[in-house]
XYZ file of C-alpha atoms in Angstrom:
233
model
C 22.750 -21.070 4.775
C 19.323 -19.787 5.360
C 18.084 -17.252 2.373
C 16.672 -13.811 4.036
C 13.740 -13.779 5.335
C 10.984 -11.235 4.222
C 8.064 -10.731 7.031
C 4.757 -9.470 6.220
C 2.579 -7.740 8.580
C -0.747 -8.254 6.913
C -4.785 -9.286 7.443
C -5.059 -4.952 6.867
C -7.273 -6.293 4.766
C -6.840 -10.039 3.964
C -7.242 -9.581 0.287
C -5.071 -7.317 -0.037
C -2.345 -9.317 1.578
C -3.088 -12.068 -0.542
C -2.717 -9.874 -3.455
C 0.645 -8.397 -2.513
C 2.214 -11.617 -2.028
C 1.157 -12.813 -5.618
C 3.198 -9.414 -6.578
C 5.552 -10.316 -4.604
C 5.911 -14.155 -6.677
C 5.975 -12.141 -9.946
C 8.419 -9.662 -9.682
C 10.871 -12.536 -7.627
C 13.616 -13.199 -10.393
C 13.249 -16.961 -10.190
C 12.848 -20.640 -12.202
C 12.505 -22.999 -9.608
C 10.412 -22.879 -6.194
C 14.001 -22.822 -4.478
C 14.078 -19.643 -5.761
C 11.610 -17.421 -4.239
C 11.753 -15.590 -1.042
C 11.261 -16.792 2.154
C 8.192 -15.518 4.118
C 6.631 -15.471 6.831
C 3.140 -13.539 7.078
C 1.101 -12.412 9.850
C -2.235 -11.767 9.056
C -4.376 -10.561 11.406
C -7.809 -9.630 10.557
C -8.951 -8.367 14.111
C -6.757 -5.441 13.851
C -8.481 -2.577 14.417
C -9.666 0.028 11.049
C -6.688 2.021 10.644
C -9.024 5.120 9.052
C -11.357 4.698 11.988
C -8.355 5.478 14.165
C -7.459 8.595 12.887
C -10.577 10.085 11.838
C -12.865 8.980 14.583
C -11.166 8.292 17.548
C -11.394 5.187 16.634
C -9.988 1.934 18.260
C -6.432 2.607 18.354
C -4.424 -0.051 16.067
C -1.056 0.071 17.313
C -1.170 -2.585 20.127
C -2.642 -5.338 17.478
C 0.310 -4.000 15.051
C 2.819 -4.080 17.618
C 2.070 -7.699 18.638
C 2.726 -8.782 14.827
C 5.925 -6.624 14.664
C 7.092 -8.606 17.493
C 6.323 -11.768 16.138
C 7.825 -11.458 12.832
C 10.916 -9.642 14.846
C 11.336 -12.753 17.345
C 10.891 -15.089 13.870
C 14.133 -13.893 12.620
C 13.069 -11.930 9.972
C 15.686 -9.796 7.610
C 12.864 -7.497 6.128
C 9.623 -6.363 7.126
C 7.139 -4.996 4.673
C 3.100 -3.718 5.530
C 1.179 -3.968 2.777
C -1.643 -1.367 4.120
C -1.238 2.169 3.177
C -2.954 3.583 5.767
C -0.896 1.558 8.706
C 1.881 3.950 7.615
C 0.411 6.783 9.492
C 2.144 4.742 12.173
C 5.359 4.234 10.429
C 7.789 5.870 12.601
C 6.112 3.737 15.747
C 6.149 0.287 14.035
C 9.552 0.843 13.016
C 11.070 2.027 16.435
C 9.872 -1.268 17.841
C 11.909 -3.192 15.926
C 15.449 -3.431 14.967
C 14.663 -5.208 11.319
C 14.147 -2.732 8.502
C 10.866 -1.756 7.737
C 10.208 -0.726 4.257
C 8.198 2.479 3.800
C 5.426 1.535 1.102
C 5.120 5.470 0.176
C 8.784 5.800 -0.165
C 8.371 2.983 -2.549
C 5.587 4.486 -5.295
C 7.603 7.666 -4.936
C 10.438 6.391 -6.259
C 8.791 4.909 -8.960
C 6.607 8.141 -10.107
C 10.149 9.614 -10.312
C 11.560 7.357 -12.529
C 8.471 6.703 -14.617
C 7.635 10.143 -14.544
C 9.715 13.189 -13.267
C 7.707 15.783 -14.756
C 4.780 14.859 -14.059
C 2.954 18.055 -11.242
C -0.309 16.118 -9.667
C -1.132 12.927 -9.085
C -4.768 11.469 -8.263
C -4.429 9.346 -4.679
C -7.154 6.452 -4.331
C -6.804 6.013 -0.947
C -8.479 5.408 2.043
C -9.995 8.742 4.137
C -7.472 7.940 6.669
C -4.590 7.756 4.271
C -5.471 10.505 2.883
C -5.435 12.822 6.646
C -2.611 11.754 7.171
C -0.544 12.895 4.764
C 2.184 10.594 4.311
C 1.659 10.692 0.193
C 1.356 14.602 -0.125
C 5.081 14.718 2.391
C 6.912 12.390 0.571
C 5.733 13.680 -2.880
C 5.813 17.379 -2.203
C 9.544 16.873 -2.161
C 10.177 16.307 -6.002
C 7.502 19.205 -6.193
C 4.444 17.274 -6.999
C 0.690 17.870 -5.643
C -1.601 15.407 -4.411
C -5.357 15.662 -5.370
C -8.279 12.959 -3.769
C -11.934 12.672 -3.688
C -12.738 13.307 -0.152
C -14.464 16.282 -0.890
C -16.917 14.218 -1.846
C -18.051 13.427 1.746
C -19.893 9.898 1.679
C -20.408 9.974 -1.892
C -16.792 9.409 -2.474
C -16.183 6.470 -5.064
C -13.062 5.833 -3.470
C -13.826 4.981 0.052
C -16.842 2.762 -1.846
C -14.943 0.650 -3.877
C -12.516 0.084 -0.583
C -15.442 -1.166 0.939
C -16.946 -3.141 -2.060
C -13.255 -5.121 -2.098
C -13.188 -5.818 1.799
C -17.104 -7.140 1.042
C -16.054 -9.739 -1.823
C -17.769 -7.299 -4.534
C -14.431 -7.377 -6.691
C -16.549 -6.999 -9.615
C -18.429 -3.981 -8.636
C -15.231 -2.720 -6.604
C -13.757 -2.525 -9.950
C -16.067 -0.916 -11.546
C -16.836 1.689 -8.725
C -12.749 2.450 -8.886
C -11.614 2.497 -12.228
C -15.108 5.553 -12.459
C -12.904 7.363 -9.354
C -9.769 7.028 -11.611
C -11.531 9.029 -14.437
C -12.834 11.532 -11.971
C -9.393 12.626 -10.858
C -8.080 12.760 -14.470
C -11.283 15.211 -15.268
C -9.561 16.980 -12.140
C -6.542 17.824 -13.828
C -4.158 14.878 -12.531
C -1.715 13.731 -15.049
C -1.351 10.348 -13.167
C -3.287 7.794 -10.738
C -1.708 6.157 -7.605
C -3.370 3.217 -5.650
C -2.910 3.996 -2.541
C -4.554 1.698 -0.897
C -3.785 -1.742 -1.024
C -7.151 -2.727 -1.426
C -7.559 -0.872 -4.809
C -4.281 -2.654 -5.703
C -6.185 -6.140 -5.189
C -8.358 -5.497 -8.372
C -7.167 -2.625 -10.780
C -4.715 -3.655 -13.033
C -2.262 -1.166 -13.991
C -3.487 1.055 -15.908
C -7.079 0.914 -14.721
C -9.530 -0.762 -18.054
C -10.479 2.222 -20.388
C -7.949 4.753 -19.048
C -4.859 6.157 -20.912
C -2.568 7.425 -17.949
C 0.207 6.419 -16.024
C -0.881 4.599 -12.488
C 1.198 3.375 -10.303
C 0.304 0.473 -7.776
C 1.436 0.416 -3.994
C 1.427 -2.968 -3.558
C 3.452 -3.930 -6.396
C 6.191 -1.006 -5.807
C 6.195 -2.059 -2.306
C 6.970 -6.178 -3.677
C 9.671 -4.715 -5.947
C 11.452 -2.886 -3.164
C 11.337 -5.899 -0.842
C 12.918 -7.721 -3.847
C 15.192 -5.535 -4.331
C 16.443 -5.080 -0.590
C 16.662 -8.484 -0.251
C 18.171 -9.621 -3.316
C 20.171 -6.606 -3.397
């Protein structure tokens, strides 16, 4: 019998795809190749910037999304999971076109925050601009009564949005550098915890970011533990 099959809707931005399925390897319960989860990814590069989209009027993604929904829907897939943060302004879309389960990557950090860290009252978000709009952190959070604070303030000086664009460049050193500074910028802001959310800052921050003594929590690896978990039940 064929093992579930896990589809990933990726390329949003290639590294970070890459990155969440080496998550997705670790946290797999397994001793043998024969034990991993099947996958099939597709990673598409093209699509257009998510954060462009929603604070611009940008190019809208949602046909370029739709097409890979399709595909991993007419592959059989069990699971889907979207390892891009900011995609999930789309959420309710993307998972109306499809009668596989889509796992909600916010759903997934919150989950964890709670159980790592119920009393915890603000969080630090290192997202994308776009993520940040949108809101999906600040409505799933605000439900277990916590408060979401971000850089954007900041305008074009924000550290955040730079390191995003220092990882999509190849600058992982300097990325790192740039975010793990916008980590200790939202503790001196009062938040008692850091989130990644954005996939991209997932690719090179470990957890917790070098030099800081707080609780973080990474979307891309609560988003690999909830696929294993669905699928492994």
């Amino acid at each position: 019998m064929m093992s579930p099959l896990l589809g990933v809707l990726g390329g949003m931005g290639p590294a970070a795809t890459a990155d969440f399925l080496a998550k997705l390897a670790a946290h797999t319960p397994a001793t043998r190749d024969q034990e991993h989860i099947a996958t099939i990814v597709y990673s598409d590069p093209t699509t257009p910037d998510r954060s462009d989209a929603i604070l611009a009027d940008g190019e809208d993604p949602l046909p370029a999304m739709f097409r890979g929904i399709a595909f991993l829907d007419e592959a059989g897939c069990d699971l889907i999971a979207i390892p891009c943060n900011t995609a999930h302004h789309w959420y309710d879309d993307l998972a109306a076109a499809t009668t596989v389960p889509v796992v909600h990557i916010v759903d997934a950090v919150a989950a964890q925050v709670e159980r790592d860290a119920p009393d915890a009252t603000t969080l630090g978000l290192m997202a994308t601009d776009g993520t940040v709009r949108s809101g999906i952190y600040e409505k799933v959070l605000a439900q277990s009564g916590k408060r979401v604070i971000d850089l954007t303030d900041l305008g074009p000086d924000n550290p955040v949005m730079a390191g995003i664009r220092a990882v999509k460049a190849g600058s992982l050193d300097g990325a790192r550098d740039i975010l793990s500074n916008a980590a200790r910028e939202l503790l001196g802001r009062g938040a008692d915890g850091i989130i990644y959310g954005c996939t991209d800052v997932s690719a090179v921050l470990g957890l917790p970011p070098d030099g800081i003594d707080a609780p973080a929590w990474d979307a891309a690896e609560a988003l690999a533990i909830a696929c294993v978990n669905r699928i492994r039940g």
